[in-house]
Amino acid sequence: MATARPGRVLISEHELRTRIVELGRQIAHDYVGETPVLVGVLQGAFLFMADLVRAIPSDLTTDFIGVASYGAGQRSSGQVRIVSDLAMPVENRHVVVVEDIVDTGLTISYLRRNLEARHPKSVRVCALVDKIERRQVDVRIDYVGFTIPNVFVVGYGFDFGGLYRNLPYLAALDDTPA
Ligand code: IMP
Ligand code: MG
């Protein structure tokens, strides 16, 4: 079992809720008269996706894409692969990619290219968390929930070795030996 445990709360349930309502309003405003497809990136974004779509009062559809970019630990393998693809074509659709966190940027730049090759009307990215200090590739993030320093976070969908996704808030991973 992992020895690293969730430590101090970085973003509380209340802060998450408030910010996600704002993001939802902004997205609804930007897509007036359109029916975008929100593409949740599994697994990390599953809770964010669920809360974000409920904060958007206008028409939309949903889909999911599963990518793997990490091994069991905290470091990116740098290699991104699709482990489960979208259920429906996105050709001629306005796509909003709903991602948990942008760290090095490798995952989202791969996804952007992959989705753009499917001839959508547009692709925008909404990330709950931006860890901007760690960026290795330049990527545009159209909607950002929170910008955080270089700390590994768990909870609210974010995992460490598969654990802690079920916490209702975002916590810093505490990996100091007991
Ligand atoms: P990137 O390709 O380096 O931008 O990494 C993006 C992916 O790495 C995210 O979608 C997460 O799944 C994972 N990741 C990056 N930082 C963290 C973190 O602090 N906690 C949990 N997962 C993370
Ligand atoms: Mg992810």
mmCIF file of N, CA and C in Angstrom, residues 4 14-15 18 20-21 29 41 51 62 70 74 79 86 89 95 105 110 135-136 142-143 155-156 165 174:
data_model
loop_
_atom_site.group_PDB
_atom_site.id
_atom_site.type_symbol
_atom_site.label_atom_id
_atom_site.label_comp_id
_atom_site.label_asym_id
_atom_site.label_seq_id
_atom_site.Cartn_x
_atom_site.Cartn_y
_atom_site.Cartn_z
ATOM 1 N N ALA A 4 2.443 7.290 1.126
ATOM 2 C CA ALA A 4 2.071 8.698 1.038
ATOM 3 C C ALA A 4 0.572 8.832 1.274
ATOM 4 N N HIS A 14 -16.006 23.794 -0.608
ATOM 5 C CA HIS A 14 -16.724 25.031 -0.874
ATOM 6 C C HIS A 14 -16.055 25.837 -2.001
ATOM 7 N N GLU A 15 -14.736 25.930 -1.938
ATOM 8 C CA GLU A 15 -14.005 26.652 -2.997
ATOM 9 C C GLU A 15 -14.188 25.978 -4.356
ATOM 10 N N THR A 18 -17.807 26.785 -5.648
ATOM 11 C CA THR A 18 -17.966 28.171 -6.076
ATOM 12 C C THR A 18 -17.300 28.418 -7.424
ATOM 13 N N ILE A 20 -16.438 26.207 -9.737
ATOM 14 C CA ILE A 20 -17.010 25.409 -10.826
ATOM 15 C C ILE A 20 -18.315 26.032 -11.329
ATOM 16 N N VAL A 21 -19.080 26.631 -10.428
ATOM 17 C CA VAL A 21 -20.287 27.357 -10.858
ATOM 18 C C VAL A 21 -19.898 28.515 -11.791
ATOM 19 N N HIS A 29 -22.168 30.939 -21.356
ATOM 20 C CA HIS A 29 -22.166 32.237 -22.018
ATOM 21 C C HIS A 29 -21.428 32.172 -23.357
ATOM 22 N N VAL A 41 -11.992 13.740 -19.480
ATOM 23 C CA VAL A 41 -10.800 12.902 -19.592
ATOM 24 C C VAL A 41 -10.719 12.007 -18.352
ATOM 25 N N ASP A 51 -19.749 17.729 -11.849
ATOM 26 C CA ASP A 51 -20.159 18.994 -11.247
ATOM 27 C C ASP A 51 -20.236 20.113 -12.286
ATOM 28 N N THR A 62 -22.429 14.856 -23.682
ATOM 29 C CA THR A 62 -21.210 14.459 -22.971
ATOM 30 C C THR A 62 -20.592 13.225 -23.615
ATOM 31 N N TYR A 70 0.539 8.328 -16.908
ATOM 32 C CA TYR A 70 1.329 8.166 -15.697
ATOM 33 C C TYR A 70 1.453 6.687 -15.372
ATOM 34 N N GLN A 74 4.237 9.487 -9.135
ATOM 35 C CA GLN A 74 3.993 10.918 -9.293
ATOM 36 C C GLN A 74 4.578 11.462 -10.582
ATOM 37 N N GLN A 79 4.680 9.545 -22.080
ATOM 38 C CA GLN A 79 4.000 8.887 -23.194
ATOM 39 C C GLN A 79 2.515 8.840 -22.922
ATOM 40 N N LEU A 86 -13.678 7.923 -27.480
ATOM 41 C CA LEU A 86 -15.009 8.520 -27.465
ATOM 42 C C LEU A 86 -16.042 7.530 -27.996
ATOM 43 N N PRO A 89 -18.627 10.299 -32.854
ATOM 44 C CA PRO A 89 -17.752 11.208 -33.613
ATOM 45 C C PRO A 89 -17.946 12.653 -33.161
ATOM 46 N N VAL A 95 -16.110 21.171 -29.348
ATOM 47 C CA VAL A 95 -15.635 20.269 -28.308
ATOM 48 C C VAL A 95 -15.038 21.070 -27.146
ATOM 49 N N GLY A 105 1.852 19.394 -19.597
ATOM 50 C CA GLY A 105 1.137 19.807 -20.800
ATOM 51 C C GLY A 105 1.152 18.740 -21.885
ATOM 52 N N TYR A 110 -1.275 16.396 -26.667
ATOM 53 C CA TYR A 110 -1.564 15.188 -27.449
ATOM 54 C C TYR A 110 -3.065 15.092 -27.754
ATOM 55 N N ARG A 135 5.291 23.261 -16.731
ATOM 56 C CA ARG A 135 5.009 23.123 -18.154
ATOM 57 C C ARG A 135 6.241 22.814 -18.986
ATOM 58 N N GLN A 136 6.141 21.809 -19.847
ATOM 59 C CA GLN A 136 7.226 21.472 -20.782
ATOM 60 C C GLN A 136 6.867 21.832 -22.209
ATOM 61 N N ASP A 142 -8.174 27.173 -22.194
ATOM 62 C CA ASP A 142 -9.165 28.233 -22.377
ATOM 63 C C ASP A 142 -9.896 28.582 -21.085
ATOM 64 N N TYR A 143 -10.118 27.585 -20.247
ATOM 65 C CA TYR A 143 -10.788 27.815 -18.957
ATOM 66 C C TYR A 143 -9.970 27.126 -17.869
ATOM 67 N N GLY A 155 -7.292 13.746 -4.371
ATOM 68 C CA GLY A 155 -8.673 14.012 -3.984
ATOM 69 C C GLY A 155 -9.472 14.577 -5.142
ATOM 70 N N TYR A 156 -10.798 14.567 -5.000
ATOM 71 C CA TYR A 156 -11.698 15.089 -6.015
ATOM 72 C C TYR A 156 -11.336 14.553 -7.420
ATOM 73 N N ARG A 165 -9.045 9.227 -4.852
ATOM 74 C CA ARG A 165 -9.939 9.950 -5.771
ATOM 75 C C ARG A 165 -11.240 10.336 -5.087
ATOM 76 N N ASP A 174 1.073 14.055 1.114
ATOM 77 C CA ASP A 174 2.103 14.151 2.144
ATOM 78 C C ASP A 174 2.953 12.884 2.074
#
